[in-house]
Each structure stands twice: as structure tokens, then as C-alpha cells.
Coordinates of C-alpha atoms and ligand atoms in Angstrom, one line a residue:
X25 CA 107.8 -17.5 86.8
X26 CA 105.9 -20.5 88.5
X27 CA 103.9 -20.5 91.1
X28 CA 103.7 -22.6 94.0
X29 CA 100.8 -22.8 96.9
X30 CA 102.3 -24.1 100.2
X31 CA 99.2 -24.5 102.2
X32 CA 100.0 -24.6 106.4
X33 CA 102.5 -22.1 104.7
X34 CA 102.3 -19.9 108.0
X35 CA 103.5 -23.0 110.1
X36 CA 106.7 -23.9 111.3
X37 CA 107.9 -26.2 108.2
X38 CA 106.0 -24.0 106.0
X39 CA 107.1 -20.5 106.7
X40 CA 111.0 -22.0 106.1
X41 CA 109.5 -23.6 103.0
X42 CA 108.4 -20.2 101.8
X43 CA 111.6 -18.4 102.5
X44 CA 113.7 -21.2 100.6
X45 CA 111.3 -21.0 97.3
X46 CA 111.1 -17.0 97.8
X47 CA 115.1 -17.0 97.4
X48 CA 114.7 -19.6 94.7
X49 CA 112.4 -17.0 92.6
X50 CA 109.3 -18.8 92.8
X51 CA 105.8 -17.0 93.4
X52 CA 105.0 -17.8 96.2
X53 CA 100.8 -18.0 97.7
X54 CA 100.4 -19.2 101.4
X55 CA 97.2 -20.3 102.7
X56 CA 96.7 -20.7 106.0
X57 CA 94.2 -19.9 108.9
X58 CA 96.6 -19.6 111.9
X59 CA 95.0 -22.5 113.7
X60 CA 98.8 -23.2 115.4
X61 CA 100.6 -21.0 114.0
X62 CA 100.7 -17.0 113.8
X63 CA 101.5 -14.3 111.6
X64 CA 104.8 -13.5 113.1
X65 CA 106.1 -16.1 111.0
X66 CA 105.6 -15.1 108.0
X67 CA 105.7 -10.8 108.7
X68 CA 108.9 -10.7 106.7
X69 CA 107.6 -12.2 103.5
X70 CA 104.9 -9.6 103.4
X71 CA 107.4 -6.4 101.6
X72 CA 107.9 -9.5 98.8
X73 CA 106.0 -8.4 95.4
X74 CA 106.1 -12.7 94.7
X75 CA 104.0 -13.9 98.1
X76 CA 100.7 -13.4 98.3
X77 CA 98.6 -14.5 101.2
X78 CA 95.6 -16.0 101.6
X79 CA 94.1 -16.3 105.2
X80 CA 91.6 -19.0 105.1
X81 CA 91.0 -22.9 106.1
X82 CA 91.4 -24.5 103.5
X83 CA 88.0 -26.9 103.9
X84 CA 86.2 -23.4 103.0
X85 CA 88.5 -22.7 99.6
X86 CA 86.4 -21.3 96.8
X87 CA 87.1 -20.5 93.3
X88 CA 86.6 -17.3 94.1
X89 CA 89.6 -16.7 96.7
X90 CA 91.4 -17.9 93.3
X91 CA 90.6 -15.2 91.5
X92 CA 93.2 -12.7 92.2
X93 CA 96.0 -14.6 92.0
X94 CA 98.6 -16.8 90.0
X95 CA 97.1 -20.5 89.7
X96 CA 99.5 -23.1 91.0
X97 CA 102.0 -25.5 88.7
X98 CA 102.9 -26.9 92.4
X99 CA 100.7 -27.4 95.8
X100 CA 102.9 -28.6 98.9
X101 CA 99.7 -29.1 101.1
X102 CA 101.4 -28.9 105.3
X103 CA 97.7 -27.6 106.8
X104 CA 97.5 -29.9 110.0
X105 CA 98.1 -29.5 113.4
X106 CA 101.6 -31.3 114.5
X107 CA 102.3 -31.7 118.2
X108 CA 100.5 -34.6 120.2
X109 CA 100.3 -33.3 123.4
X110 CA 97.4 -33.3 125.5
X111 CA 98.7 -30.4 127.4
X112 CA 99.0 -28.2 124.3
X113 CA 96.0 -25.7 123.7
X114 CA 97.7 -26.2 119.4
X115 CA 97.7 -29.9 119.4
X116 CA 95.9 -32.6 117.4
X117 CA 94.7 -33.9 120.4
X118 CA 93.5 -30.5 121.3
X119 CA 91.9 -30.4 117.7
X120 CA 90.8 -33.7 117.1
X121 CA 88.0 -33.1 114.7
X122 CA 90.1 -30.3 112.2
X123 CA 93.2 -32.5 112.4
X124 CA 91.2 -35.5 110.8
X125 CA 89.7 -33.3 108.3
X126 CA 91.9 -30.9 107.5
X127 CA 93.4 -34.6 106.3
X128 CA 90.8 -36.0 104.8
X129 CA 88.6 -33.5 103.3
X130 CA 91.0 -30.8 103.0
X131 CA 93.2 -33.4 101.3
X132 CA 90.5 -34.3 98.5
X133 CA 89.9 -30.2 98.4
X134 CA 93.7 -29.9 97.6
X135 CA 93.4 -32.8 95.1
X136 CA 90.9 -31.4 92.8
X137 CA 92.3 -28.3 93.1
X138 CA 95.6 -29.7 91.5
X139 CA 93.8 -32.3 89.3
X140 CA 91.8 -29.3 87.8
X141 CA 94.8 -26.8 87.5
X142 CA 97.5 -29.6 86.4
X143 CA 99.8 -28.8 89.2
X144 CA 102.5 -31.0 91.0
X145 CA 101.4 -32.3 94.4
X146 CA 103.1 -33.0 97.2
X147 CA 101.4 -34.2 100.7
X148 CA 103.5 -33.9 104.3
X149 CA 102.7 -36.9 106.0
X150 CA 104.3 -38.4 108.7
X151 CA 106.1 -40.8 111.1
X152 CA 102.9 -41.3 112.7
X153 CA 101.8 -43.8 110.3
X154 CA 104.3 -46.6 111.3
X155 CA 102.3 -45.6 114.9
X156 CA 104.4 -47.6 117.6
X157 CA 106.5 -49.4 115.3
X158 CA 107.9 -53.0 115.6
X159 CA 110.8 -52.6 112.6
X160 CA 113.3 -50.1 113.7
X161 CA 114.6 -48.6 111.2
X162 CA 111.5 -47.9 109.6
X163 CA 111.1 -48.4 105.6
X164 CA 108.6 -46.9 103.6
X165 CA 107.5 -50.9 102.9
X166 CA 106.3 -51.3 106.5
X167 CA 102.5 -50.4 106.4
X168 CA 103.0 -49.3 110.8
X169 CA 101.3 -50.4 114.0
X170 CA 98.8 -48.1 114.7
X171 CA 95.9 -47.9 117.2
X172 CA 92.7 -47.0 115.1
X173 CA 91.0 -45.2 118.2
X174 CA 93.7 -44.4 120.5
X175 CA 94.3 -41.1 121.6
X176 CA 96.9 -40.2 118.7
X177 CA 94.6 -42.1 115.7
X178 CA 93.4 -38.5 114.5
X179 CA 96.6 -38.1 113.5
X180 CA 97.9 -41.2 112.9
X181 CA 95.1 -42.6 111.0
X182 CA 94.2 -38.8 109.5
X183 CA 97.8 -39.2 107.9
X184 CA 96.7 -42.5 106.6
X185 CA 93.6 -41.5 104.9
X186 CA 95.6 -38.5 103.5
X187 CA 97.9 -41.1 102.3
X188 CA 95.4 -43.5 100.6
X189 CA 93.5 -40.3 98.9
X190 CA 96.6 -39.1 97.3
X191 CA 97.8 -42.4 95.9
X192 CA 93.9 -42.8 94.4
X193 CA 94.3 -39.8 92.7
X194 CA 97.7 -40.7 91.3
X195 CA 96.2 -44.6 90.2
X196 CA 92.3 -43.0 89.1
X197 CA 93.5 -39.4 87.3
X198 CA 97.2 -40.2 87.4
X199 CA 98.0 -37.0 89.0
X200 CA 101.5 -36.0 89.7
X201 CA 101.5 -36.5 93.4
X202 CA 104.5 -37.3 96.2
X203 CA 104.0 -38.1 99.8
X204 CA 106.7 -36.8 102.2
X205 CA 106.9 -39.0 105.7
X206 CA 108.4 -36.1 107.6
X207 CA 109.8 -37.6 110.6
X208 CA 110.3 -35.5 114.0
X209 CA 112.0 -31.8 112.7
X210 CA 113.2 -29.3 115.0
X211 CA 114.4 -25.4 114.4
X212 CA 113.6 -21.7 114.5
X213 CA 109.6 -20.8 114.2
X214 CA 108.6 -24.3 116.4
X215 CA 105.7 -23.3 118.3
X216 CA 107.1 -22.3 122.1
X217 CA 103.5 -23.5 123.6
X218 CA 103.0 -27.1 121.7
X219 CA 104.2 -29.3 124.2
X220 CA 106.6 -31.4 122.4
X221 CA 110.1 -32.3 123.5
X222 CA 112.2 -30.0 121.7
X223 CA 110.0 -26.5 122.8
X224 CA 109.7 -28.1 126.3
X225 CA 113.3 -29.0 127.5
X226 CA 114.9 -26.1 125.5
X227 CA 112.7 -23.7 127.4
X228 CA 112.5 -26.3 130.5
X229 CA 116.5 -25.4 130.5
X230 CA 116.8 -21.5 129.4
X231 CA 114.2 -20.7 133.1
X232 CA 116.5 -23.7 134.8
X233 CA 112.8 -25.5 135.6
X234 CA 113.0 -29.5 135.9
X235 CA 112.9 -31.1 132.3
X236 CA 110.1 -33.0 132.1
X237 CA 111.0 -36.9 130.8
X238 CA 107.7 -38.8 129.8
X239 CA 108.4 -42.6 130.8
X240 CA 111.8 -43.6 131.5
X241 CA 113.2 -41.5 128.8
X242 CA 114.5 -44.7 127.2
X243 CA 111.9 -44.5 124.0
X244 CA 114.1 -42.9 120.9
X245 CA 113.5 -39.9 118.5
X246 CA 115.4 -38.9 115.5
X247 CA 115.6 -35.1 114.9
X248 CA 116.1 -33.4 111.5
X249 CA 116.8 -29.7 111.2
X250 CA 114.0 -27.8 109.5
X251 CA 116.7 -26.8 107.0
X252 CA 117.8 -30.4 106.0
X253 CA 113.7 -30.9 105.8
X254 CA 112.9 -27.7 103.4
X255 CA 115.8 -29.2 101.3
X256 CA 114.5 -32.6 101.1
X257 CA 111.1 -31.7 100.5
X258 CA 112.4 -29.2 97.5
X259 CA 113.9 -32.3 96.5
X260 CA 110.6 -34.3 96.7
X261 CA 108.5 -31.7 95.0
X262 CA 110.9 -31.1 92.0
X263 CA 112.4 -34.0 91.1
X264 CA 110.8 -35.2 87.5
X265 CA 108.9 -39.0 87.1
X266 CA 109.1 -39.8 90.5
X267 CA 105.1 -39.6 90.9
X268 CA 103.6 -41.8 93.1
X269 CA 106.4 -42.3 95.2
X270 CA 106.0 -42.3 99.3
X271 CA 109.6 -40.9 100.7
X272 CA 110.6 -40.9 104.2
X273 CA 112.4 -37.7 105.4
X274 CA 114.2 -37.7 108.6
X275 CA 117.7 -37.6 110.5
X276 CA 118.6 -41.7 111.3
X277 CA 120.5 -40.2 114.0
X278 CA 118.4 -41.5 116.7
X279 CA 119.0 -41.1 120.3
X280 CA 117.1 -41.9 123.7
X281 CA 115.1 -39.1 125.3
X282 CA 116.9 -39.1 128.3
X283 CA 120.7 -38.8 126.3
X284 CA 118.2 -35.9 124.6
X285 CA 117.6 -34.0 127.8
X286 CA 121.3 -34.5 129.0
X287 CA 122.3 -32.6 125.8
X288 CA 119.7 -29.9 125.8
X289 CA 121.0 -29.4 129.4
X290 CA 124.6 -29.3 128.5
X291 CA 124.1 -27.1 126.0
X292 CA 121.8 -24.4 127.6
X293 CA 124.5 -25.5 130.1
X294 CA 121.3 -25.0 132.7
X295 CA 121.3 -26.2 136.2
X296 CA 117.5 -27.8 135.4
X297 CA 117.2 -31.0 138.0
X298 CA 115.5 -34.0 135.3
X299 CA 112.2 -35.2 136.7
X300 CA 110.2 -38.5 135.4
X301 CA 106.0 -37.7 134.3
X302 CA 103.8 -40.6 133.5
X303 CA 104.2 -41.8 129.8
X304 CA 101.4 -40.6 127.9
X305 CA 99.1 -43.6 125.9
X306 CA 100.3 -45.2 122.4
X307 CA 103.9 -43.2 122.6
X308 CA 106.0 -45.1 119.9
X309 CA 109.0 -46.8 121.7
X310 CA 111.0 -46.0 118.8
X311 CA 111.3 -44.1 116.1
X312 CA 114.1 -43.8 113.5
X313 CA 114.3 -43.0 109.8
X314 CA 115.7 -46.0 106.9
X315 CA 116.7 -42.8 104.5
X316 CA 117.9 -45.0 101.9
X317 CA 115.1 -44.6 99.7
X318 CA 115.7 -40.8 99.8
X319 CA 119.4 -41.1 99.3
X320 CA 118.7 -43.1 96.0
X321 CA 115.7 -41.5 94.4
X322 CA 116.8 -37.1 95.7
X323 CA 120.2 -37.8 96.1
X324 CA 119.1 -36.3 99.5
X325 CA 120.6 -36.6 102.9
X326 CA 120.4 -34.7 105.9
X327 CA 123.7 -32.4 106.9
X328 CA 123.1 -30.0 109.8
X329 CA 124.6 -32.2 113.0
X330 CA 122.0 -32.1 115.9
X331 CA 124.3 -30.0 118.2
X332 CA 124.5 -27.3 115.7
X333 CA 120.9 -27.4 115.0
X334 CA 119.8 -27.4 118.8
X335 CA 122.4 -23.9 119.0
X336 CA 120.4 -22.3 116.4
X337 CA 117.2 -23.6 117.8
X338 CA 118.2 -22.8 121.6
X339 CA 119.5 -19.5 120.3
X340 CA 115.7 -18.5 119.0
X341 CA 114.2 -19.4 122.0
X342 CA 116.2 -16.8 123.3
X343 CA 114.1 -14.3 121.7
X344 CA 110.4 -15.8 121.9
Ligands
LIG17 P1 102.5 -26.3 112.2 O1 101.3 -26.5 113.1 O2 103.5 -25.3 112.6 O3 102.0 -25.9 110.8 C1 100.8 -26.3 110.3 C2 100.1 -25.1 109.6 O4 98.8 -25.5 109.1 C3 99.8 -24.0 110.7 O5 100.2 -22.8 110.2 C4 98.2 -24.1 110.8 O6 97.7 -22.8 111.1 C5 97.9 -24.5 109.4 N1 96.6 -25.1 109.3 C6 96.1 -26.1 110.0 N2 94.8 -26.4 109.7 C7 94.5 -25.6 108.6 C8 93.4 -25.4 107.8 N3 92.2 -26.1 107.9 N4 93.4 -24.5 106.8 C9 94.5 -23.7 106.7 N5 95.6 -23.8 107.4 C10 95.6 -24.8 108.4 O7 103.1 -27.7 112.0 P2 104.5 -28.1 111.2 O8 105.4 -28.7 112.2 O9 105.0 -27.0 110.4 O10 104.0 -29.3 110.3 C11 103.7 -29.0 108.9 C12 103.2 -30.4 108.3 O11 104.2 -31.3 108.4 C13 102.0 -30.9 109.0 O12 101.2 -31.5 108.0 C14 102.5 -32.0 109.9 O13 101.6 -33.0 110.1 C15 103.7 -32.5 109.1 N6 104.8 -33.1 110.0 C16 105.5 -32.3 110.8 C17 106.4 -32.9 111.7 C18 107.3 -32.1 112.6 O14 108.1 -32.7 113.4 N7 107.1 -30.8 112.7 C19 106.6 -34.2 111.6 C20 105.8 -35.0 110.8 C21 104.9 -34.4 109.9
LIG18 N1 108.5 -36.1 125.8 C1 109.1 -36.0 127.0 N2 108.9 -34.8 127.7 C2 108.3 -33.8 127.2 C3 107.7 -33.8 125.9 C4 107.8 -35.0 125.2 O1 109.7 -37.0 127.5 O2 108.3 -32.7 127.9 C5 108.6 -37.3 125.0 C6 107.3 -37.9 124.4 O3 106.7 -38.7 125.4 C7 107.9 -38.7 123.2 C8 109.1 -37.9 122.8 O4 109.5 -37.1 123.9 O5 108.3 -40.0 123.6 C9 108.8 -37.0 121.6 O6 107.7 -36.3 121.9 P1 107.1 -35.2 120.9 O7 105.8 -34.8 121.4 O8 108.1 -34.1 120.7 O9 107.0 -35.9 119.5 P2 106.4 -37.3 119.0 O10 105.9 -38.1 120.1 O11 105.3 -36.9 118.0 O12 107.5 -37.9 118.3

């Protein structure tokens, strides 16, 4: 049986990751320290002989914590905080400090771990790094407009540095590494309290308060379900002599924020009134996956249409 570590496995991508590889019959270890996440997520994978958790951050991982359990042929590493808003108490703006180095040291951490144990590694990095892009669709050749020091750079240039450590250790110790540009994902387990625009105008809709558009709600999103994301990042992770290879992952079905809330509102079929807030600094006017890359190389492509995917994600909300 291998084993695969997933750590951020407590997290929203993560906890679906673990479920898929659980089914698939891998052994499954999950480190995480609950810095936005909790362990309701995970609750159900605890009765499973194969998953085996390990509560810690992963800047503090030891040899030691190793010692109980299966080493790793694979390490997805998802640690980081996700959302970007300021008003978020689990946001990288909120952590600023462990969102950069949960990046960049926790990436090198990661790194040797799978340099010294041989394992597959695969790195979740983002959208973020094309920052406020000026090519729309965006290819994995465009190196991104980015503010270095704006309010979103922890992320945005954390991402980075996670980037350019990865591909060093793939060049220096030619370690078998991937990087995964995740690109806004949506479903079951998102965090109700992080602020972003899913979690907000779902819930905005379900208590029939005013749905908050940032701007003129004319900037663009592309949302993926978590499902279509778990599959393409299985894809990413197992696929032989692909190392070294930087993969976006994403839905290109991109759509204004405004056309967004219309549909969240038709479909919670709420009475919610829409009201305009101030744009918060360095929001990327657009943003929108070129998957072709993915299509070629994983034979990957997401499926799940966004009105289904909001259903399932609107019906969970339900019950948070
Ligand atoms: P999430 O916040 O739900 O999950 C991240 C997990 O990492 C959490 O469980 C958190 O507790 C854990 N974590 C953070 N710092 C840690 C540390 N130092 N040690 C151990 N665990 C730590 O976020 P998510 O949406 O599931 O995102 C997973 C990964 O995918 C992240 O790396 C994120 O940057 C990336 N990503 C997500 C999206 C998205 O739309 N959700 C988009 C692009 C990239
Ligand atoms: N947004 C919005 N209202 C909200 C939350 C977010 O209009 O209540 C906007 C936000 O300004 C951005 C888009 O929706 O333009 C997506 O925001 P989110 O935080 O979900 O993700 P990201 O900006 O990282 O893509």
C-alpha cells in the first residue's frame, strides 16, 4: 500500500483530497494545525485504520513525529491560509507572517522531507501569481503582475517563492516535483467565516441580507468545483515523467461578479436587495484559466457545471 502525506489535509481542498485517495486505497497521513480550518472536517476519516493524523505546523516537523508512522512515496503539500479578505479573522491578510512562511520555509521543510524519503511532490499554488493580470486567459507562460508589497503580496509573492523553491529542487536534486495553480474552487467544507465571495453571498442569500458586491461587480472569477479540483490534482500528482511541470487548474468558465450574485440569488431564490462596498486594493480585474496545458498533459478537464456545483455548495450551507 503507499502512502501519501497531504499536509493542509484538514482544509477545505484537503479534507476532499483525503476522502478521494481514502476510497482509492491509499494510506493516508494528514498534517495539519487547524490554523483555518477545524477538525469537523476530517471527523469521518478518523474510524479509517489507513489515516493517520498528525496535528502540528508543519515549520515545527521533526523526525520524531515520523516515527510512528508510514513514510511518504507522495507529499501534496496545501498548508496555507486561502481567503484574502481583510475582514476574515482565517485570512492571509489576517496571517500575514504564517502565510509567507508556511510558503517559504514550510515549503523547503516539505522539500527535504521528500528529497530525503524519495517521495513524489506536489505544491498547490495559485492564481495569485499572475496577481492582477494583463493576458486574459491566463497561460502558465505568463510570469503575472503582481504588487511585491501590496496588501495581497504575502500570498501572492509567498506562492512565488514556493514556486521558485520547488522548481530549484527539481533543477539542483532533480526531485520529482509538480506545481498545481489552483485557480478559485468552491464546494462543501469552504470555511463559512473567510470572507470570500462564494461563503459570503451564499450565506448573504440563505438569511435574505444584502449581498455584498466589492467594486462594480464587473471584475471576473472562474469557479471550479472542489470535485473537478481533487480529480485534477490526482491527476497532477500521479501522472509519470511529468516532473517539473507547472499546471494550471481551474474552470475557464468565467463570469462577472455581479452575473455571480444574480445566480447565487436565483438559486437560493432569496429576496437579498444587492448593495455596492468599496473595492478592496490590488483585486485582479480578471481572472480566468487557459486549461489547455491540463487537457494535453492529464487528459484533465473540469465537468461539474457551476449551477450544479453551487446546489451542492448552497445545500451544505444549509447545515453549517
Ligand atoms: P484552507 O485554509 O481550507 O486549507 C489550508 C489548510 O492548511 C488548513 O487546514 C490550515 O489549518 C492548514 N495550515 C495552514 N498553515 C499550516 C501550517 N503551518 N502547518 C500545518 N497546517 C497548516 O484552504 P484551501 O482552500 O483548502 O486551500 C488549500 C491550498 O490550495 C492552499 O495552499 C491554497 O493556497 C491553495 N489554493 C486554494 C484556492 C481556493 O480557491 N480554495 C485557490 C488557489 C490556491
Ligand atoms: N467579492 C465581492 N463580495 C464579497 C466577497 C468578494 O464582490 O462579499 C469579490 C472580490 O472583491 C473579488 C471576487 O469577489 O473581486 C472574488 O473574491 P474572493 O475573495 O472570493 O477570491 P479572490 O479575490 O482571491 O479571487
Amino acid at each position: 500500500m503507499q502512502t501519501v502525506y497531504i499536509a493542509g489535509g484538514a482544509g477545505f481542498i484537503g479534507s476532499h483530497l483525503c476522502k478521494r485517495l481514502l476510497a482509492d486505497g491509499y494510506e493516508v497521513v494528514c498534517i495539519d494545525n487547524f490554523l483555518t480550518s477545524s477538525k469537523k472536517n476530517i471527523n469521518p476519516f478518523f474510524s479509517n485504520a489507513h489515516f493517520h493524523f498528525l496535528q502540528k505546523d508543519i515549520l515545527l516537523l521533526t523526525e520524531h513525529d515520523f516515527e510512528h508512522i508510514p513514510l511518504p512515496q507522495y507529499i501534496f503539500h496545501l498548508a496555507s491560509p486561502a481567503s484574502p479578505n481583510l475582514k476574515s479573522p482565517r485570512s492571509y491578510m489576517s496571517y500575514p507572517i504564517e502565510t509567507l512562511r508556511v510558503n517559504s520555509q514550510g515549503t523547503y521543510i516539505l522539500l527535504n522531507l521528500a528529497k530525503k524519503m524519495s517521495s513524489r511532490f506536489l505544491y498547490a499554488s495559485t492564481s495569485e501569481v499572475y496577481g492582477d493580470p494583463k493576458v486574459s486567459p491566463q497561460v502558465e507562460t505568463y510570469w503575472g503582475n503582481v504588487n511585491p508589497n501590496g496588501i495581497r503580496s504575502v500570498y501572492d509573492e509567498g506562492k512565488r517563492f514556493g514556486e521558485a523553491i520547488t522548481i530549484a529542487y527539481v533543477r539542483k536534486f532533480s526531485l520529482d516535483a509538480r506545481i498545481a495553480r489552483i485557480f478559485n474552487t468552491y464546494g462543501p467544507h469552504m470555511q463559512n467565516d473567510d470572507g470570500r465571495v462564494v461563503s459570503n453571498f451564499i450565506l448573504q442569500s440563505l438569511h435574505n441580507e444584502p449581498l455584498t458586491i466589492y467594486g462594480k461587480g464587473k471584475q471576473t472569477r472562474s469557479f471550479c468545483f472542489v470535485s473537478d479540483l481533487v480529480e485534477g490534482l490526482m491527476k497532477l500528482m500521479f501522472t509519470k515523467n511529468i516532473n517539473g511541470e507547472v499546471v494550471n487548474l481551474g474552470n475557464p468558465n468565467e463570469r462577472s461578479i455581479k452575473v455571480f450574485a444574480q445566480l447565487i440569488k436565483k438559486l437560493t431564490k432569496s429576496s437579498s436587495q444587492i448593495v455596492f462596498e468599496e473595492l478592496p486594493a490590488d483585486d485582479p480585474n480578471r481572472r480566468c484559466p487557459d486549461i489547455s496545458k491540463a487537457k494535453k498533459l492529464l487528459g484533465w478537464e473540469p465537468k461539474v457545471p457551476l449551477e450544479e456545483g453551487l446546489q451542492k455548495t448552497i445545500e451544505y450551507f444549509k447545515t453549517v
